[in-house]
XYZ file of C-alpha atoms in Angstrom:
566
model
C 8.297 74.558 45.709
C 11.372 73.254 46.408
C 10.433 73.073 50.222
C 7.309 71.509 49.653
C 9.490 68.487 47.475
C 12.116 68.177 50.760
C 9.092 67.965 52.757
C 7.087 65.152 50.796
C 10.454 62.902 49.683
C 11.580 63.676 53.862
C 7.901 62.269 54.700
C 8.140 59.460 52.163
C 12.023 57.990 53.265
C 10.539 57.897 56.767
C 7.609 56.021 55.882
C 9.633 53.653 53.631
C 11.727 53.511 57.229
C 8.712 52.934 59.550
C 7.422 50.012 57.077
C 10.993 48.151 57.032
C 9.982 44.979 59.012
C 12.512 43.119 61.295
C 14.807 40.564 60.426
C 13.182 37.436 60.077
C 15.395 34.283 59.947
C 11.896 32.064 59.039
C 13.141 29.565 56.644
C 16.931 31.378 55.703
C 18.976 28.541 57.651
C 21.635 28.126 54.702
C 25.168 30.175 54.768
C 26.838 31.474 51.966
C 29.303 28.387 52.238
C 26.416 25.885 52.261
C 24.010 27.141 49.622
C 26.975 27.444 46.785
C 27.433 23.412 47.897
C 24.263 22.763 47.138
C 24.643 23.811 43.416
C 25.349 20.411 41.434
C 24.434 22.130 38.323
C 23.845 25.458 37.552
C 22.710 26.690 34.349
C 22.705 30.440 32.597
C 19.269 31.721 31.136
C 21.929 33.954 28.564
C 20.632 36.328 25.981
C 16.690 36.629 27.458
C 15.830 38.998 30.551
C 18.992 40.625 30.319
C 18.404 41.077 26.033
C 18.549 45.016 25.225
C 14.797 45.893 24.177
C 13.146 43.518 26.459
C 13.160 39.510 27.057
C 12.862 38.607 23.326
C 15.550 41.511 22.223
C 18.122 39.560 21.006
C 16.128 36.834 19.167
C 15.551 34.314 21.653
C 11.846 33.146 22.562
C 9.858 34.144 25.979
C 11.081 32.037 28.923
C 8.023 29.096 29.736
C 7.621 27.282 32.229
C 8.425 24.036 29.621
C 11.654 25.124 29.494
C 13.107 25.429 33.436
C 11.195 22.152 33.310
C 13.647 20.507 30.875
C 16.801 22.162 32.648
C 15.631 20.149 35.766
C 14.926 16.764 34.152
C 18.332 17.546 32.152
C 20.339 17.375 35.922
C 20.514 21.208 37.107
C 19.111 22.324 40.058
C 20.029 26.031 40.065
C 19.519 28.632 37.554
C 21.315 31.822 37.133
C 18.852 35.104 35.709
C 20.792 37.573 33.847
C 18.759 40.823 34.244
C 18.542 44.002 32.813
C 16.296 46.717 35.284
C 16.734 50.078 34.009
C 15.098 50.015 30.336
C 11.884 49.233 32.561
C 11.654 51.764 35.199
C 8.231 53.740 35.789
C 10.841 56.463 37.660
C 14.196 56.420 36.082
C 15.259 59.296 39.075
C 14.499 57.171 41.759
C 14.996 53.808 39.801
C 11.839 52.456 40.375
C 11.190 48.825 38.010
C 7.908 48.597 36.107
C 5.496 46.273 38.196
C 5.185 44.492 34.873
C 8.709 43.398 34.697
C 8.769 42.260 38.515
C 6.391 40.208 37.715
C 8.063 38.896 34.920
C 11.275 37.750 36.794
C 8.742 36.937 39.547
C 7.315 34.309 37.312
C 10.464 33.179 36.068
C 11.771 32.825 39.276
C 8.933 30.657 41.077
C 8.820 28.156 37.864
C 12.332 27.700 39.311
C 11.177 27.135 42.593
C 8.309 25.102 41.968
C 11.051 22.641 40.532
C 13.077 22.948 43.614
C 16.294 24.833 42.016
C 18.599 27.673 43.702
C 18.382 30.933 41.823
C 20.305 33.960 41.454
C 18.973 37.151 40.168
C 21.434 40.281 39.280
C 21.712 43.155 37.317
C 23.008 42.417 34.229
C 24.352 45.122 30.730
C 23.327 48.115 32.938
C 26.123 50.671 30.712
C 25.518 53.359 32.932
C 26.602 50.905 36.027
C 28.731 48.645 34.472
C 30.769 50.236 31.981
C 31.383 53.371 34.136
C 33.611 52.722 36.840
C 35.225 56.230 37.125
C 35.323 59.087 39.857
C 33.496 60.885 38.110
C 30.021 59.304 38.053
C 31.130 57.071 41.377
C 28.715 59.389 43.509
C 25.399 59.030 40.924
C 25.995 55.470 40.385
C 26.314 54.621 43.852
C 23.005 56.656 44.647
C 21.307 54.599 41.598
C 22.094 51.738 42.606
C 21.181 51.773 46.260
C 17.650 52.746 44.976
C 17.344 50.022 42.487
C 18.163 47.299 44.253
C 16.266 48.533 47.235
C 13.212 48.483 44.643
C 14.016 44.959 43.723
C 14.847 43.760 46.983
C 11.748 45.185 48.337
C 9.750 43.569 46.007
C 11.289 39.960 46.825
C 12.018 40.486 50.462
C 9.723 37.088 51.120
C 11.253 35.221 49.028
C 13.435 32.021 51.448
C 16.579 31.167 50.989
C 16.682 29.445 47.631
C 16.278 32.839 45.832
C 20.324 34.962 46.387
C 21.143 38.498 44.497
C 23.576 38.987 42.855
C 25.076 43.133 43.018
C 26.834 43.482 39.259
C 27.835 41.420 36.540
C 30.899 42.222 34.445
C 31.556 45.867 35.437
C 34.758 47.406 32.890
C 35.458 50.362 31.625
C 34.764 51.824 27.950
C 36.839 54.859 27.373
C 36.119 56.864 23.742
C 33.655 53.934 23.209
C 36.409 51.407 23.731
C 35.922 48.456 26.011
C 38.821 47.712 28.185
C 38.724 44.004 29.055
C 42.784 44.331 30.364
C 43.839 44.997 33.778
C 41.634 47.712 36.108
C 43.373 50.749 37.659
C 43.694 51.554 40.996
C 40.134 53.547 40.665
C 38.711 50.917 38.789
C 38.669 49.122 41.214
C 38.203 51.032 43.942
C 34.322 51.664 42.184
C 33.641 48.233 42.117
C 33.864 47.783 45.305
C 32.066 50.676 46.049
C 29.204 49.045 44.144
C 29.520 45.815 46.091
C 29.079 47.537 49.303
C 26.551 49.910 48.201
C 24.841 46.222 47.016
C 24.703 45.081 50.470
C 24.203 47.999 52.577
C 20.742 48.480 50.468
C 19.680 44.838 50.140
C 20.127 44.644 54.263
C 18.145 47.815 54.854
C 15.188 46.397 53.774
C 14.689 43.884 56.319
C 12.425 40.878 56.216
C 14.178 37.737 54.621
C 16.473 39.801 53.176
C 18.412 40.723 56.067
C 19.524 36.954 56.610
C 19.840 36.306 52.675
C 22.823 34.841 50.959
C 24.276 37.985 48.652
C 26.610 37.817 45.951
C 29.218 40.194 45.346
C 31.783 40.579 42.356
C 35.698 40.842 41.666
C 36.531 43.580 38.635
C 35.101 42.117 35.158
C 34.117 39.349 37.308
C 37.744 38.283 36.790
C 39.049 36.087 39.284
C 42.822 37.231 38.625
C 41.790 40.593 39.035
C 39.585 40.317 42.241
C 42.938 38.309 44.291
C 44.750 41.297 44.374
C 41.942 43.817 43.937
C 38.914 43.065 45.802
C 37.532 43.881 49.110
C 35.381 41.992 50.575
C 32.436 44.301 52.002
C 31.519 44.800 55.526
C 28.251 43.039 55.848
C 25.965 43.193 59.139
C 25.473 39.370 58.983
C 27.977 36.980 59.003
C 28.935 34.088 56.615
C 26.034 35.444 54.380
C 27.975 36.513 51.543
C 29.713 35.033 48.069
C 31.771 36.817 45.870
C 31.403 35.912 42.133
C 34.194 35.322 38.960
C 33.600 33.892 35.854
C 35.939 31.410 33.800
C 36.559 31.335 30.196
C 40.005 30.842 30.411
C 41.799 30.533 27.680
C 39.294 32.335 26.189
C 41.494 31.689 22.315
C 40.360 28.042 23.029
C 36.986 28.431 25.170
C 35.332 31.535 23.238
C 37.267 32.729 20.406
C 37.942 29.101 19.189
C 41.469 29.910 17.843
C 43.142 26.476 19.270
C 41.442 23.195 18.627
C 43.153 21.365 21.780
C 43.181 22.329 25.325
C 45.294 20.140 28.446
C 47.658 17.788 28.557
C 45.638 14.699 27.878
C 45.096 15.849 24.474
C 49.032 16.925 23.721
C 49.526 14.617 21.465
C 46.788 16.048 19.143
C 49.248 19.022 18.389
C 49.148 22.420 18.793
C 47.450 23.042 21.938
C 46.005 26.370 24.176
C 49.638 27.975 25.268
C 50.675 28.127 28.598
C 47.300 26.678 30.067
C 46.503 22.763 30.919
C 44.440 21.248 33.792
C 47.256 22.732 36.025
C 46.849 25.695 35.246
C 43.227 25.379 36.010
C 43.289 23.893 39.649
C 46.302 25.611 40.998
C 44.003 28.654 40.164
C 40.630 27.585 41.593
C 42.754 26.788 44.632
C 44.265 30.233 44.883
C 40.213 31.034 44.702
C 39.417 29.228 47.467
C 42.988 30.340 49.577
C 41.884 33.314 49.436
C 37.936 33.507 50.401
C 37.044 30.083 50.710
C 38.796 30.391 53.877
C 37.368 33.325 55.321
C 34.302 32.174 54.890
C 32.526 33.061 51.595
C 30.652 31.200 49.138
C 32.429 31.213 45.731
C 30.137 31.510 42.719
C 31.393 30.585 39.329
C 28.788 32.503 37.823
C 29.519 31.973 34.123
C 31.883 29.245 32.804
C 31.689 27.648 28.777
C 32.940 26.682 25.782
C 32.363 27.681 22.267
C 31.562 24.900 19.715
C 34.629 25.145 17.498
C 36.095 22.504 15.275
C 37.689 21.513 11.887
C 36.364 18.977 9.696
C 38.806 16.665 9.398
C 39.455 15.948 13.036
C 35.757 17.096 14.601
C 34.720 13.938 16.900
C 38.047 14.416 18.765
C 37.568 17.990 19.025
C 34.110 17.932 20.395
C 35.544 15.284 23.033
C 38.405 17.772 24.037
C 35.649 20.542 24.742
C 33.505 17.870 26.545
C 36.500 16.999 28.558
C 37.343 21.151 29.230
C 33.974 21.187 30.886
C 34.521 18.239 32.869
C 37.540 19.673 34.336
C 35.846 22.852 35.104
C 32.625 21.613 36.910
C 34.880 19.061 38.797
C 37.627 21.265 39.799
C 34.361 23.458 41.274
C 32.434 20.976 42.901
C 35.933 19.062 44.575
C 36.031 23.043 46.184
C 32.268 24.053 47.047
C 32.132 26.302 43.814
C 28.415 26.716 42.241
C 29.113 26.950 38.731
C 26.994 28.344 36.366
C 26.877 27.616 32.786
C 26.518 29.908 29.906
C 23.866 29.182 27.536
C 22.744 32.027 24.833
C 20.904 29.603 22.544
C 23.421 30.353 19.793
C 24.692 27.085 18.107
C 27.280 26.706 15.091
C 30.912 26.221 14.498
C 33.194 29.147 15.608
C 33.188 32.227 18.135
C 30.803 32.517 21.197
C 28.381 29.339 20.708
C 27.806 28.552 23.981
C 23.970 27.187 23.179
C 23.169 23.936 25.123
C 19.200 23.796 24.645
C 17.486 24.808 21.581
C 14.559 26.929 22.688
C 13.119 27.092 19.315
C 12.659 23.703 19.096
C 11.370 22.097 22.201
C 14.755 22.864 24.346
C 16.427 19.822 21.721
C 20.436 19.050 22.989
C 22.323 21.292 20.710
C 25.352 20.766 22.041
C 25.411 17.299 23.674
C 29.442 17.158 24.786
C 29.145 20.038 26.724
C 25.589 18.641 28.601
C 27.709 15.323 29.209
C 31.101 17.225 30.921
C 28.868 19.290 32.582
C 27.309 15.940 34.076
C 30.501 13.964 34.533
C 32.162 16.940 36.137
C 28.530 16.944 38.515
C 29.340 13.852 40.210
C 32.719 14.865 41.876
C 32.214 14.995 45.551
C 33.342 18.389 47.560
C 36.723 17.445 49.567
C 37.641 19.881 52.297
C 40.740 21.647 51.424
C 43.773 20.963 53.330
C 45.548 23.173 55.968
C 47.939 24.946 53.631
C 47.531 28.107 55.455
C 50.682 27.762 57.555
C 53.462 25.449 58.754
C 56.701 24.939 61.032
C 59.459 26.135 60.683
C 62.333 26.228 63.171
C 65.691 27.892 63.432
C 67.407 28.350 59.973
C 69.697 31.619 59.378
C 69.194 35.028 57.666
C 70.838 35.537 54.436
C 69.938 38.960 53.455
C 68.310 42.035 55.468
C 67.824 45.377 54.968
C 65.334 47.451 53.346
C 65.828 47.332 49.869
C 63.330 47.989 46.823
C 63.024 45.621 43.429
C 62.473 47.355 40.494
C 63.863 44.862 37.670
C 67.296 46.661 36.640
C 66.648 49.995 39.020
C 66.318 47.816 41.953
C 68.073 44.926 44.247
C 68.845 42.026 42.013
C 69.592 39.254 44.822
C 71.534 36.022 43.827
C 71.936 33.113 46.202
C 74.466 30.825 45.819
C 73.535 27.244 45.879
C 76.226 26.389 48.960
C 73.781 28.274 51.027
C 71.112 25.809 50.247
C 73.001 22.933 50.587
C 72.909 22.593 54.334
C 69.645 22.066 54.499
C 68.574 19.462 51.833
C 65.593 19.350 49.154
C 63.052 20.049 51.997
C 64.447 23.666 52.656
C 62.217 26.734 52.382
C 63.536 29.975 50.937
C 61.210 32.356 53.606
C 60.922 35.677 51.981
C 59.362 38.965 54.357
C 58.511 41.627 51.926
C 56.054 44.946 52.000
C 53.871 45.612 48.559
C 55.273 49.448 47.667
C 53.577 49.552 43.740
C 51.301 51.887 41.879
C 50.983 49.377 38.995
C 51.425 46.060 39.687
C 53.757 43.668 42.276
C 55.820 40.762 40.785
C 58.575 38.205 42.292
C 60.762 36.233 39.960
C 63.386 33.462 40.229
C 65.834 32.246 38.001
C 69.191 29.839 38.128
C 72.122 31.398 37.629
C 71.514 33.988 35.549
C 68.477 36.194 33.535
C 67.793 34.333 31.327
C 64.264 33.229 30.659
C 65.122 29.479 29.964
C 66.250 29.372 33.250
C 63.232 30.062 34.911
C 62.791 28.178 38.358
C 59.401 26.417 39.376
C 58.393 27.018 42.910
C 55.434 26.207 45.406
C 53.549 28.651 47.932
C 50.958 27.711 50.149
C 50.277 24.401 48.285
C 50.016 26.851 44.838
C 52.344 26.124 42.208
C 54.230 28.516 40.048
C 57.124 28.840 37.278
C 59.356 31.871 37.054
C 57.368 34.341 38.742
C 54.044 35.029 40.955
C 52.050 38.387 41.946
C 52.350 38.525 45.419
C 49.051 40.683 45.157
C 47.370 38.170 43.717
C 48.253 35.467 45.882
C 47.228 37.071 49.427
C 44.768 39.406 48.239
C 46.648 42.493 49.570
C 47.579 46.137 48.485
C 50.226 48.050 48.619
C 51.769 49.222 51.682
C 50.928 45.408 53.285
C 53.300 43.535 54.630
C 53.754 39.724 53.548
C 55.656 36.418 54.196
C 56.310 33.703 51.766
C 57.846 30.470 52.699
C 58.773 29.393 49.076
C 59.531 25.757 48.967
C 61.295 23.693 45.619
C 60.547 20.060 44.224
C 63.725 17.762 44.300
C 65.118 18.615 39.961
C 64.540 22.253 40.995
C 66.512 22.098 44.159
C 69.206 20.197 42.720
C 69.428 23.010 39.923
C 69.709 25.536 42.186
C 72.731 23.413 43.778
C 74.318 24.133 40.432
C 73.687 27.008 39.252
C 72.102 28.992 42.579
C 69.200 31.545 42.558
C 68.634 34.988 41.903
C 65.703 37.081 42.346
C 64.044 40.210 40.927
C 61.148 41.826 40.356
C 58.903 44.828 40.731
C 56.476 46.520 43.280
C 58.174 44.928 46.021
C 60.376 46.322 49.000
C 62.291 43.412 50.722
C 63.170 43.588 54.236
C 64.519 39.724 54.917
C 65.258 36.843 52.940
C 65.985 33.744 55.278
C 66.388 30.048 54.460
C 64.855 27.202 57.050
C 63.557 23.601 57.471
C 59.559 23.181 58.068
C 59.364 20.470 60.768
C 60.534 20.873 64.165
C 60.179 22.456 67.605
C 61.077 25.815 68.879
C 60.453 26.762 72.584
C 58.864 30.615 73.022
C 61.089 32.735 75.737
C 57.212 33.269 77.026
C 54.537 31.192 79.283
C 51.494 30.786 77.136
C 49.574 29.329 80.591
C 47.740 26.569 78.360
C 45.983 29.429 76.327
C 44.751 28.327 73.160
C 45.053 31.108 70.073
C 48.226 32.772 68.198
C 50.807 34.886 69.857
C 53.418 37.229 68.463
C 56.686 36.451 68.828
C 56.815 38.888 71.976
C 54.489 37.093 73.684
C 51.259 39.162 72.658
C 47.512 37.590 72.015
C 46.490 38.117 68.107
C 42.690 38.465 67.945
C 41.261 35.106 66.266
C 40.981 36.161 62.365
C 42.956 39.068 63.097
C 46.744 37.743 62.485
C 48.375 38.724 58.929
C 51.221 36.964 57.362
C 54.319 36.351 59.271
C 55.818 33.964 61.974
C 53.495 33.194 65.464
C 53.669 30.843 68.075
C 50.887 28.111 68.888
C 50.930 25.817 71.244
C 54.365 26.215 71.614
C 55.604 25.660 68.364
C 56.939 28.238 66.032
C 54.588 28.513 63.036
C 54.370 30.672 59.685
C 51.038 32.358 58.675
C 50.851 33.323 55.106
């Protein structure tokens, strides 16, 4: 018997194989890069196809085609559709979706269409997927989903390129029925991006359209922190085809638990505000984003973004306008960087926790919640800007102050101090050039301080164009692991650098084995000891050709000048 079930499933994988049509290209022009550009608005369908127990599960009505009709007239022109596959397979072994609920989506999907919107499909609350990143079930999952989204692929394989997947949603772990929301292990996330790949290795095999189609992939609990010093970005067969997805309800105590009333620093006089978080915080992150993939060439989805409706009574107008204005930020700070942002709408309206309804679907998709539809349209009309070179500059000359091969590990470690006379030489434009290798099994940290270790005298610095106060994740910041090698040209604003004068620096931290800590100018001109014959590209210092794409952090020569690649 069991010969006879080889034979027919052995029969049946190389039919499936025969029937896999080319790659067809028909009508799939966009790249990854280009599509998320074309989302002005996006908008979440929360709490329906994804529901436990079907569309209608958690209380919200059937999708019609009234209401994508409304989201269109309302200004978006992509839709996001949570969904959840396996509570409606006809073959739970081989994960095979009820033609039913195809159609379902299907007909979700081409309302969308028919009103000219981008749409992303994923799935969405699989547990058995997405709360189950562990060794342990790594190999099962990885088979299950490979056939599931080779199902669902299948079935929309001639769909153009309006229609992208999505792989996951918010994969975490829950351990003794615990849901860990806090920083992934190592394995963690070493399964999610298992899944990602797995994603894209089945969605490709199936040919058609969906060779050429734009893909999303996802960072750890779509968390954006996580993913820079986590994620890998798959190996995909086509090139520039590919997005990687985070989410953004940060500070979620102001934008879902509703515990502060105030958020940025236009609304510090109202009192207490969201700690340690203002429209700062917000862009120097979404740049750090875009650092990181923008500029290797994926499309960044903001797949989920919000803000719960939250106020007090005796202040609620100017509360209302602070969450309007939170959403404003967010939408512009994605447009100004190519971001297709997504906003989360479950229907659920009130005054507290999680009310992140926009259109009442009960009543004729009424505004429920008409600051957030106005910063959502504000923030719409920022224009993309293309980001500035902050991927490397000159430097020239300059003189070593420390080398060796030391590690940091807070009091264990090398605690460095630098005394401000060595900075003096070189004036307020100096950069403090740090070569380092990651050498962690838990996490990576650099931090500076005047004089002393005291955490009032915490210095602010600026990497890369990214700014930062007391301390950064070096992880995090190049989107490396450990055992990689980095360079950081760490440069100071004029109070800082006269500070340092005073008092001069030290540095700890954690994670991180130093090797040379140097101080230099950034302009100037510094003649290579080799003949570069005209040749365009980047050379080591010894004179040999890096690859294009292929040179890590660390000091090159173009074009005859001296220049830093971080």
């Amino acid at each position: 018997m069991r010969k006879v079930l080889f034979i027919l499933t052995l029969l049946a994988c190389t039919t499936l194989h025969a029937q896999t049509p080319e790659p067809d290209m028909t009508g799939m022009q966009l790249s990854a890069v280009e599509w998320t550009k074309q989302v002005q608005m996006g908008w979440n369908l929360g709490n329906s196809m994804e529901s436990g127990g079907g569309e209608t599960g958690w209380g919200n009505p059937a999708t019609t085609r009234a209401m994508i009709h409304t989201v269109k007239e309302a200004g978006f022109n992509a839709i996001r559709i949570p969904v959840r596959w396996t509570e409606q397979l006809v073959d739970a072994n081989n994960m095979v979706v009820k033609e039913k609920w195809l159609n379902r989506v299907k007909e979700i999907i081409d309302w969308a269409l028919e009103e000219d919107m981008y749409v992303i499909i994923n799935t969405h609350h699989e547990a058995w997927l997405d709360r189950s990143p562990f060794y342990s079930t790594k190999n099962e999952n990885l088979r299950k989903l490979t056939a599931l989204w080779t199902s669902i692929a299948t079935f929309f394989r001639d769909y153009g390129e309006k229609l992208a997947f999505a792989g996951t949603n918010e994969t975490i772990a829950k351990v003794n029925g615990q849901e860990n929301w806090g920083s992934p292990t190592k394995e963690y996330q070493e399964v999610q991006n298992s899944y990602n790949q797995a994603f894209i290795d089945a969605v490709r095999a199936t040919g058609g359209k969906n060779y050429y189609r734009n893909l999303i992939v996802q960072t750890y609990a779509c968390n954006g922190y996580y993913g820079l010093s986590g994620f890998t970005i798959p190996n995909d067969k086509v090139e520039g085809r590919m997005s990687v997805e985070f989410h953004y309800y940060d500070p979620y105590e102001y934008a879902g638990s509703g515990s502060y009333y105030y958020w940025g620093d236009k609304y510090k006089a109202m009192g207490k505000r969201t700690p340690q978080s203002n429209e700062k915080t917000m862009t120097d992150f979404f740049d750090r984003i875009r650092n990181t993939w923008g500029k290797k060439g994926l499309g960044i989805v903001l797949g989920e973004y919000g803000v719960s409706c939250h106020y007090t009574n005796d202040d609620k107008q100017t509360q209302l306008d602070n969450e309007q204005y939170f959403i404003k930020c967010i939408v512009s700070a994605a447009r100004e960087r190519g971001f297709a942002a997504f906003v989360w709408d479950n229907n659920v309206f009130g005054n507290g926790t999680e009310k992140f309804g926009i259109f009442k679907r009960y009543q004729n998709m009424a505004v429920g919640n008409e600051p957030v539809l106005k910063g959502i349209c504000e923030g719409a009309g920022t224009e993309y800007k293309e980001p500035e070179n902050q991927g490397q500059e000159e430097v020239e000359g300059g003189e070593i102050f420390w080398q060796g091969d030391a590690m940091l590990d807070w009091g264990n470690g090398l605690q460095l101090n630098i005394p401000g006379s060595a900075f003096e030489k070189y004036g307020k434009e100096v950069r403090l050039v740090l070569s380092y290798q990651l050498d962690y099994t838990d996490y990576n940290m650099l931090q500076f301080f005047y004089g002393d270790w005291d955490q009032q005298n915490k210095v602010a610095f600026s990497i890369a164009g990214n700014n930062f106060e007391l301390e950064f994740i070096p992880g995090d910041l190049y989107a490396v692991g450990s055992g990689e090698e980095c360079v950081s040209p760490i440069s100071f604003n004029e109070n800082t650098y006269n500070m340092i004068l005073q008092k001069g620096l030290v540095l700890q931290g954690h994670g991180i084995r130093l090797k040379k800590v140097a101080l230099m100018l950034p302009t100037g001109w510094w003649q290579p000891t080799f003949e570069t014959n005209g040749e365009d590209g980047v050379y080591t210092l010894d004179g040999k050709r890096v690859p294009k794409g292929n040179a890590r952090p660390g000091l090159y020569i173009r074009n005859g000048k001296k220049i830093l690649i971080h």
